[in-house]
């Protein structure tokens, strides 16, 4: 009975990954296509190649297991998960408040998330590139590690040089600016460049503010009424632009993924509250992941244990990639659990028993899958790259929280509180959504939504 769940879960992963097309970056589109093709191939192999291989193997797949003992162990494990679910369902409000409160607290630091990029200043103090970085900062100021370039176009040739000198006078007088070189003309005299050193390091918020003030205030005011045009560029300015661009596209990306996932789950489970609950709980897990990443890498809590020198902004590509991967993985677990719960509910219409049976039947599988993912992603945090450490820690935390707090506490608690209303569906919507292949007992509208 897992074939349908495999197809639905894989489709949700592909929706989450292909949603990165809304970001509008070619490199991310290529990554999304590659990941989605890998998921599609695995999904098809799971429902075709795997059954064929098991058919060849036959009963010898359990050759090393003692049948009697194996059945006893399986029954004992299932009963333990069932007792746990019954315990949570016995106090659903307490479980909801405690588990939900934990995720909200972990997600709070995410409100301070700042996009940017790491550099040599984030490396351990023993690293040679970090020592060189500190030497430059000590000798020439922190802004020397991320200078800005102001490139000007002079339609009037050298005659416009006096205009640039006026801009340079304004730059020297600016607050938060470390130093600025006089304009340097090219051989023809129709272009010039000025090198600007921010007062802070490339990662500081003051540097981002300086870039914005140069573009919106200082340069337009100094060049007003002239034909001279000037723009701010350089690696630091490009990092600021990329961070602003990705942060502005993130709501579109997350919104499209959430809406499409909700519609797919509504069609599969023929319910409104079940997919809504799944989307909200997965958002809580993603938010908690963001909060932990911000607390560690941006605020510096426990940063030394990961071998990172000093805190800094979150790499601009990380939130987008984290959401795509986390939402796909965590929704996988949700689909497998809810599929089993739905199967039992359709048979006997006992919501509490269906929830307990679903947790008992899938608890071991979900926990084992999550343990593998935590180990894999946790290994990323042991590498030398700050970006991979950030990515690996975020994924490991999200999967761990989803497989424990969300799947084993929040799902049973919320489904117990909602009762039969979990499966409520308006009659008109039931006629619009695709009907299941095999007729199910009528549950649509059986219990009024109150």
Coordinates of C-alpha atoms in Angstrom, one line a residue:
X1 CA 0.0 0.0 0.0
X2 CA 3.0 2.3 0.0
X3 CA 3.1 2.8 -3.8
X4 CA 0.7 5.7 -3.7
X5 CA 2.5 7.3 -0.8
X6 CA 5.8 7.0 -2.7
X7 CA 4.4 8.8 -5.7
X8 CA 2.8 11.5 -3.7
X9 CA 5.8 12.1 -1.5
X10 CA 8.1 12.2 -4.5
X11 CA 5.8 14.7 -6.3
X12 CA 5.9 16.9 -3.3
X13 CA 9.7 16.9 -3.3
X14 CA 9.7 17.8 -7.0
X15 CA 7.3 20.6 -6.3
X16 CA 9.5 22.0 -3.5
X17 CA 12.7 21.8 -5.7
X18 CA 11.2 23.1 -8.9
X19 CA 9.7 26.0 -7.0
X20 CA 13.3 27.4 -7.1
X21 CA 12.5 28.4 -10.7
X22 CA 10.6 31.4 -9.1
X23 CA 13.9 32.7 -7.8
X24 CA 15.0 33.6 -11.3
X25 CA 18.6 32.5 -11.2
X26 CA 20.1 30.3 -14.0
X27 CA 22.4 28.4 -11.6
X28 CA 19.5 27.6 -9.3
X29 CA 17.3 26.5 -12.2
X30 CA 19.9 24.0 -13.3
X31 CA 20.2 22.7 -9.8
X32 CA 16.5 22.3 -9.5
X33 CA 16.2 20.4 -12.7
X34 CA 19.0 18.0 -11.7
X35 CA 17.6 17.3 -8.3
X36 CA 14.0 16.8 -9.6
X37 CA 15.3 14.3 -12.3
X38 CA 17.0 12.4 -9.6
X39 CA 13.9 12.3 -7.5
X40 CA 11.8 11.2 -10.5
X41 CA 14.2 8.4 -11.3
X42 CA 14.2 7.1 -7.8
X43 CA 10.4 7.4 -7.5
X44 CA 9.9 5.3 -10.7
X45 CA 12.5 2.8 -9.6
X46 CA 10.8 2.4 -6.3
X47 CA 7.5 1.2 -7.9
X48 CA 9.0 -0.8 -10.8
X49 CA 12.6 -1.9 -10.3
X50 CA 12.4 -2.6 -6.6
X51 CA 9.3 -4.9 -6.7
X52 CA 11.0 -6.7 -9.6
X53 CA 14.2 -7.3 -7.6
X54 CA 12.2 -8.4 -4.6
X55 CA 10.4 -10.9 -6.9
X56 CA 13.7 -12.4 -7.9
X57 CA 14.9 -12.6 -4.3
X58 CA 11.7 -14.0 -2.9
X59 CA 11.5 -15.3 0.7
X60 CA 15.3 -15.4 1.0
X61 CA 15.2 -11.6 1.7
X62 CA 14.4 -12.6 5.3
X63 CA 16.8 -15.6 5.3
X64 CA 18.8 -14.5 8.3
X65 CA 15.8 -13.6 10.5
X66 CA 14.2 -16.1 12.8
X67 CA 10.5 -15.9 11.9
X68 CA 9.1 -16.3 15.4
X69 CA 11.5 -13.9 17.1
X70 CA 11.2 -11.4 14.3
X71 CA 7.4 -11.3 14.6
X72 CA 7.7 -10.9 18.3
X73 CA 10.2 -8.0 18.0
X74 CA 8.1 -6.3 15.4
X75 CA 5.0 -6.6 17.5
X76 CA 6.8 -5.2 20.6
X77 CA 8.2 -2.3 18.6
X78 CA 4.8 -1.4 17.1
X79 CA 3.2 -1.6 20.5
X80 CA 5.7 0.8 22.0
X81 CA 5.0 3.4 19.3
X82 CA 1.2 2.8 19.8
X83 CA 1.6 3.4 23.5
X84 CA 3.5 6.6 22.9
X85 CA 0.8 7.9 20.5
X86 CA -1.9 7.0 23.0
X87 CA 0.0 8.9 25.7
X88 CA 0.2 12.0 23.5
X89 CA -3.4 11.7 22.5
X90 CA -4.4 11.4 26.1
X91 CA -3.1 15.0 26.7
X92 CA -3.2 16.6 23.3
X93 CA -3.4 20.2 24.5
X94 CA -0.4 19.9 26.7
X95 CA 1.6 18.2 24.0
X96 CA 0.5 20.8 21.5
X97 CA 1.5 23.7 23.7
X98 CA 4.9 22.3 24.8
X99 CA 6.0 21.0 21.4
X100 CA 4.6 24.0 19.5
X101 CA 6.2 26.4 22.0
X102 CA 9.6 24.7 21.6
X103 CA 9.5 25.1 17.8
X104 CA 8.3 28.8 18.1
X105 CA 11.2 29.6 20.5
X106 CA 13.7 27.9 18.2
X107 CA 12.3 29.9 15.3
X108 CA 12.5 33.3 17.0
X109 CA 16.1 34.1 16.0
X110 CA 15.0 33.7 12.3
X111 CA 13.3 37.1 12.5
X112 CA 16.8 38.6 12.6
X113 CA 18.1 36.7 9.6
X114 CA 20.5 38.8 7.5
X115 CA 21.6 37.7 4.0
X116 CA 25.2 38.0 3.0
X117 CA 28.3 36.0 2.3
X118 CA 31.1 34.7 4.5
X119 CA 34.8 35.5 3.8
X120 CA 38.2 34.8 5.2
X121 CA 37.2 36.7 8.4
X122 CA 34.9 33.8 9.3
X123 CA 37.7 31.2 9.2
X124 CA 39.5 29.9 12.3
X125 CA 42.1 32.2 13.8
X126 CA 44.8 29.6 13.0
X127 CA 44.1 29.7 9.3
X128 CA 46.6 31.6 7.1
X129 CA 43.9 33.4 5.1
X130 CA 42.3 34.5 8.3
X131 CA 45.7 35.8 9.6
X132 CA 46.2 37.7 6.4
X133 CA 42.7 39.1 6.6
X134 CA 43.4 40.4 10.1
X135 CA 46.7 41.9 9.1
X136 CA 45.0 43.9 6.3
X137 CA 42.2 45.0 8.7
X138 CA 44.7 46.1 11.4
X139 CA 47.0 48.0 8.9
X140 CA 44.4 49.7 6.6
X141 CA 41.1 49.4 8.4
X142 CA 38.4 46.6 8.3
X143 CA 36.9 48.0 5.0
X144 CA 40.2 47.3 3.1
X145 CA 39.1 43.6 2.9
X146 CA 36.0 44.6 0.9
X147 CA 36.5 47.8 -1.0
X148 CA 33.8 49.4 -3.1
X149 CA 34.4 50.8 -6.6
X150 CA 32.5 53.8 -7.9
X151 CA 32.7 53.8 -11.7
X152 CA 31.7 57.0 -13.5
X153 CA 30.9 57.7 -17.1
X154 CA 32.0 61.2 -18.3
X155 CA 30.2 62.2 -21.5
X156 CA 32.1 65.6 -21.5
X157 CA 35.5 63.9 -21.1
X158 CA 38.0 65.6 -18.8
X159 CA 35.7 68.7 -18.5
X160 CA 33.5 66.6 -16.2
X161 CA 36.4 66.0 -13.8
X162 CA 35.4 68.8 -11.6
X163 CA 32.0 67.1 -11.0
X164 CA 33.8 64.0 -9.8
X165 CA 35.9 66.0 -7.5
X166 CA 32.8 67.4 -5.9
X167 CA 31.5 63.8 -5.5
X168 CA 34.9 62.9 -3.9
X169 CA 34.5 65.8 -1.4
X170 CA 31.1 64.4 -0.4
X171 CA 32.5 60.9 0.0
X172 CA 35.3 62.0 2.3
X173 CA 32.8 63.8 4.5
X174 CA 30.5 60.8 4.7
X175 CA 29.8 59.1 8.1
X176 CA 30.7 55.4 8.1
X177 CA 33.3 55.7 5.3
X178 CA 36.9 54.8 6.1
X179 CA 38.7 56.3 3.1
X180 CA 38.2 57.2 -0.6
X181 CA 40.8 57.7 -3.3
X182 CA 40.5 60.6 -5.7
X183 CA 39.0 59.9 -9.2
X184 CA 41.4 58.1 -11.6
X185 CA 40.7 58.9 -15.3
X186 CA 41.3 56.4 -18.1
X187 CA 43.5 57.3 -21.0
X188 CA 40.6 58.7 -23.1
X189 CA 39.2 60.7 -20.2
X190 CA 35.6 59.5 -20.6
X191 CA 35.5 57.2 -17.6
X192 CA 36.9 57.3 -14.1
X193 CA 37.0 55.1 -11.0
X194 CA 37.2 55.8 -7.3
X195 CA 38.1 53.2 -4.6
X196 CA 36.1 53.5 -1.4
X197 CA 36.9 51.7 1.9
X198 CA 33.9 51.2 4.2
X199 CA 34.3 51.9 7.8
X200 CA 33.3 48.4 8.8
X201 CA 34.1 44.9 7.5
X202 CA 32.4 43.6 4.4
X203 CA 30.0 41.5 6.4
X204 CA 28.8 44.3 8.8
X205 CA 25.3 45.8 8.4
X206 CA 26.9 49.2 8.3
X207 CA 28.6 48.3 5.1
X208 CA 25.3 47.3 3.5
X209 CA 23.8 50.6 4.7
X210 CA 26.8 52.5 3.2
X211 CA 26.2 50.9 -0.2
X212 CA 22.5 51.9 -0.1
X213 CA 23.3 55.5 1.0
X214 CA 25.9 55.9 -1.8
X215 CA 23.3 54.7 -4.4
X216 CA 20.3 56.6 -3.1
X217 CA 21.7 59.7 -1.5
X218 CA 25.3 60.7 -2.0
X219 CA 25.9 59.9 -5.6
X220 CA 22.5 61.2 -7.0
X221 CA 22.8 64.4 -4.9
X222 CA 26.4 65.1 -6.1
X223 CA 25.6 64.4 -9.8
X224 CA 22.3 66.2 -9.9
X225 CA 22.0 68.5 -12.9
X226 CA 25.0 67.0 -14.7
X227 CA 25.4 64.4 -17.4
X228 CA 27.8 62.3 -15.4
X229 CA 26.6 58.9 -14.2
X230 CA 28.2 56.8 -11.5
X231 CA 27.5 53.4 -10.1
X232 CA 28.7 51.4 -7.1
X233 CA 30.2 47.9 -7.8
X234 CA 32.8 45.5 -6.5
X235 CA 32.6 42.1 -4.7
X236 CA 31.1 43.6 -1.6
X237 CA 28.4 45.6 -3.4
X238 CA 27.6 42.5 -5.5
X239 CA 27.1 40.4 -2.4
X240 CA 24.7 43.0 -1.0
X241 CA 22.8 43.0 -4.3
X242 CA 22.6 39.2 -4.4
X243 CA 21.4 39.0 -0.8
X244 CA 18.7 41.6 -1.4
X245 CA 17.6 39.8 -4.6
X246 CA 17.3 36.4 -3.0
X247 CA 15.5 37.7 0.1
X248 CA 13.0 39.5 -2.1
X249 CA 12.3 36.3 -4.1
X250 CA 12.1 34.0 -1.1
X251 CA 8.4 34.9 -0.3
X252 CA 7.4 34.1 -3.9
X253 CA 9.3 30.8 -3.8
X254 CA 7.9 29.6 -0.4
X255 CA 4.3 30.8 -1.3
X256 CA 4.2 28.9 -4.6
X257 CA 5.6 25.7 -3.0
X258 CA 3.1 25.9 -0.1
X259 CA 0.1 26.5 -2.4
X260 CA 0.9 23.7 -4.8
X261 CA 1.7 21.2 -2.0
X262 CA -1.6 22.1 -0.3
X263 CA -3.6 21.5 -3.4
X264 CA -1.8 18.1 -4.1
X265 CA -2.4 16.9 -0.5
X266 CA -6.0 18.1 -0.5
X267 CA -6.6 16.0 -3.7
X268 CA -4.9 13.0 -2.3
X269 CA -6.3 12.9 1.3
X270 CA -9.7 14.6 0.3
X271 CA -9.5 17.0 3.2
X272 CA -8.8 20.6 3.9
X273 CA -7.5 20.5 7.5
X274 CA -5.1 17.6 7.0
X275 CA -3.0 19.4 4.2
X276 CA -3.3 22.7 6.0
X277 CA -2.0 21.2 9.2
X278 CA 0.8 19.5 7.3
X279 CA 1.9 22.8 5.7
X280 CA 1.8 24.7 9.0
X281 CA 3.8 22.0 10.9
X282 CA 6.4 21.8 8.1
X283 CA 6.7 25.6 8.2
X284 CA 7.3 25.4 11.9
X285 CA 10.1 22.9 11.4
X286 CA 11.7 25.1 8.7
X287 CA 11.4 28.1 10.9
X288 CA 13.1 26.3 13.8
X289 CA 15.9 25.3 11.4
X290 CA 16.4 28.9 10.3
X291 CA 16.4 30.0 13.9
X292 CA 19.1 27.6 14.9
X293 CA 21.3 28.5 11.9
X294 CA 20.9 32.2 12.8
X295 CA 21.7 31.7 16.4
X296 CA 24.8 29.7 15.7
X297 CA 26.3 31.3 12.6
X298 CA 25.0 34.9 12.8
X299 CA 24.9 35.3 16.6
X300 CA 27.8 33.0 17.3
X301 CA 26.2 30.7 19.9
X302 CA 28.4 27.6 20.1
X303 CA 30.3 28.6 17.0
X304 CA 33.7 27.5 18.2
X305 CA 32.5 23.9 18.4
X306 CA 32.0 23.9 14.6
X307 CA 35.4 25.3 13.8
X308 CA 34.2 28.7 12.6
X309 CA 36.1 31.8 13.6
X310 CA 33.5 34.5 14.0
X311 CA 29.8 35.1 13.4
X312 CA 28.6 36.7 10.2
X313 CA 25.5 36.9 7.9
X314 CA 23.8 33.9 6.5
X315 CA 25.0 33.0 3.0
X316 CA 22.3 34.3 0.6
X317 CA 21.7 31.0 -1.1
X318 CA 21.3 28.9 2.0
X319 CA 17.7 29.9 3.1
X320 CA 16.3 29.0 -0.4
X321 CA 18.1 25.7 -0.6
X322 CA 17.3 24.8 3.0
X323 CA 13.6 25.4 2.4
X324 CA 13.5 23.4 -0.8
X325 CA 15.3 20.3 0.7
X326 CA 13.7 20.5 4.2
X327 CA 10.1 21.0 3.0
X328 CA 10.5 18.0 0.6
X329 CA 12.0 15.7 3.1
X330 CA 9.7 16.6 6.0
X331 CA 6.6 16.4 3.8
X332 CA 7.8 12.9 2.8
X333 CA 7.4 11.8 6.4
X334 CA 4.1 13.5 6.7
X335 CA 2.7 11.8 3.6
X336 CA 3.8 8.3 4.8
X337 CA 2.2 8.8 8.2
X338 CA -1.0 10.4 7.0
X339 CA -1.4 7.8 4.3
X340 CA -1.4 5.0 6.9
X341 CA -3.8 7.0 9.1
X342 CA -6.1 7.6 6.2
X343 CA -6.2 3.9 5.3
X344 CA -7.2 2.9 8.8
X345 CA -9.7 5.7 9.2
X346 CA -11.5 4.7 6.0
X347 CA -11.9 1.1 7.3
X348 CA -13.4 1.8 10.7
X349 CA -14.0 5.6 11.0
X350 CA -12.3 5.7 14.4
X351 CA -10.0 8.7 14.3
X352 CA -8.2 8.1 17.6
X353 CA -7.5 4.5 16.7
X354 CA -6.4 5.4 13.2
X355 CA -3.9 7.9 14.5
X356 CA -2.4 5.5 17.0
X357 CA -2.2 2.7 14.4
X358 CA -0.5 5.1 11.9
X359 CA 2.1 6.1 14.3
X360 CA 2.7 2.5 15.3
X361 CA 3.0 1.3 11.7
X362 CA 5.3 4.1 10.5
X363 CA 7.2 5.2 13.6
X364 CA 10.1 2.8 13.1
X365 CA 10.5 3.5 9.4
X366 CA 10.3 7.3 9.8
X367 CA 12.8 7.3 12.7
X368 CA 15.2 5.1 10.8
X369 CA 15.0 7.3 7.7
X370 CA 15.5 10.4 9.8
X371 CA 18.5 8.9 11.6
X372 CA 20.2 8.3 8.3
X373 CA 19.5 11.8 7.1
X374 CA 20.7 13.4 10.3
X375 CA 24.0 11.4 10.1
X376 CA 24.5 12.4 6.4
X377 CA 23.7 16.0 6.9
X378 CA 25.5 16.2 10.2
X379 CA 28.7 15.1 8.4
X380 CA 28.5 18.3 6.3
X381 CA 28.9 20.3 9.5
X382 CA 32.3 18.6 10.1
X383 CA 33.8 19.9 6.8
X384 CA 35.9 23.0 6.3
X385 CA 33.5 25.2 4.4
X386 CA 31.4 27.6 6.4
X387 CA 28.6 27.4 3.8
X388 CA 28.4 23.6 4.0
X389 CA 28.6 23.7 7.8
X390 CA 25.6 26.0 7.7
X391 CA 23.7 23.9 5.2
X392 CA 24.4 20.6 7.0
X393 CA 23.5 21.8 10.4
X394 CA 20.3 23.4 9.2
X395 CA 19.2 20.2 7.5
X396 CA 20.2 17.9 10.4
X397 CA 18.3 20.1 12.9
X398 CA 15.2 20.3 10.7
X399 CA 15.0 16.5 10.1
X400 CA 15.6 15.7 13.8
X401 CA 12.9 18.1 14.9
X402 CA 10.5 16.9 12.3
X403 CA 10.9 13.2 13.0
X404 CA 10.6 13.7 16.8
X405 CA 8.7 16.9 17.8
X406 CA 6.5 17.2 14.8
X407 CA 5.8 13.7 13.7
X408 CA 5.6 12.0 17.1
X409 CA 4.0 14.8 19.2
X410 CA 2.4 17.5 17.2
X411 CA 0.7 15.3 14.5
X412 CA -0.9 13.0 17.0
X413 CA -1.9 15.9 19.3
X414 CA -3.5 18.0 16.5
X415 CA -5.3 15.1 14.9
X416 CA -6.7 14.0 18.2
X417 CA -8.0 17.5 18.9
X418 CA -9.6 17.8 15.5
X419 CA -11.1 14.4 15.6
X420 CA -13.3 13.5 12.6
X421 CA -13.1 17.1 11.4
X422 CA -9.6 16.1 10.1
X423 CA -11.4 14.6 7.1
X424 CA -14.0 17.2 6.5
X425 CA -14.4 18.3 2.9
X426 CA -17.1 20.5 1.4
X427 CA -19.4 18.6 -0.9
X428 CA -18.8 20.9 -3.8
X429 CA -15.1 20.5 -3.5
X430 CA -15.4 16.8 -3.2
X431 CA -17.1 16.8 -6.7
X432 CA -14.2 18.9 -8.1
X433 CA -11.3 17.0 -6.7
X434 CA -10.3 13.8 -8.5
X435 CA -12.0 10.7 -7.0
X436 CA -10.0 7.8 -5.6
X437 CA -9.6 4.8 -7.9
X438 CA -11.1 2.5 -5.4
X439 CA -14.4 3.7 -3.8
X440 CA -14.0 4.8 -0.2
X441 CA -16.7 4.9 2.5
X442 CA -18.3 8.3 2.4
X443 CA -16.6 10.5 4.9
X444 CA -17.1 13.8 3.1
X445 CA -19.5 15.9 5.1
X446 CA -20.1 13.0 7.5
X447 CA -19.1 15.2 10.4
X448 CA -20.1 18.9 10.2
X449 CA -17.2 21.3 10.6
X450 CA -17.6 23.1 13.8

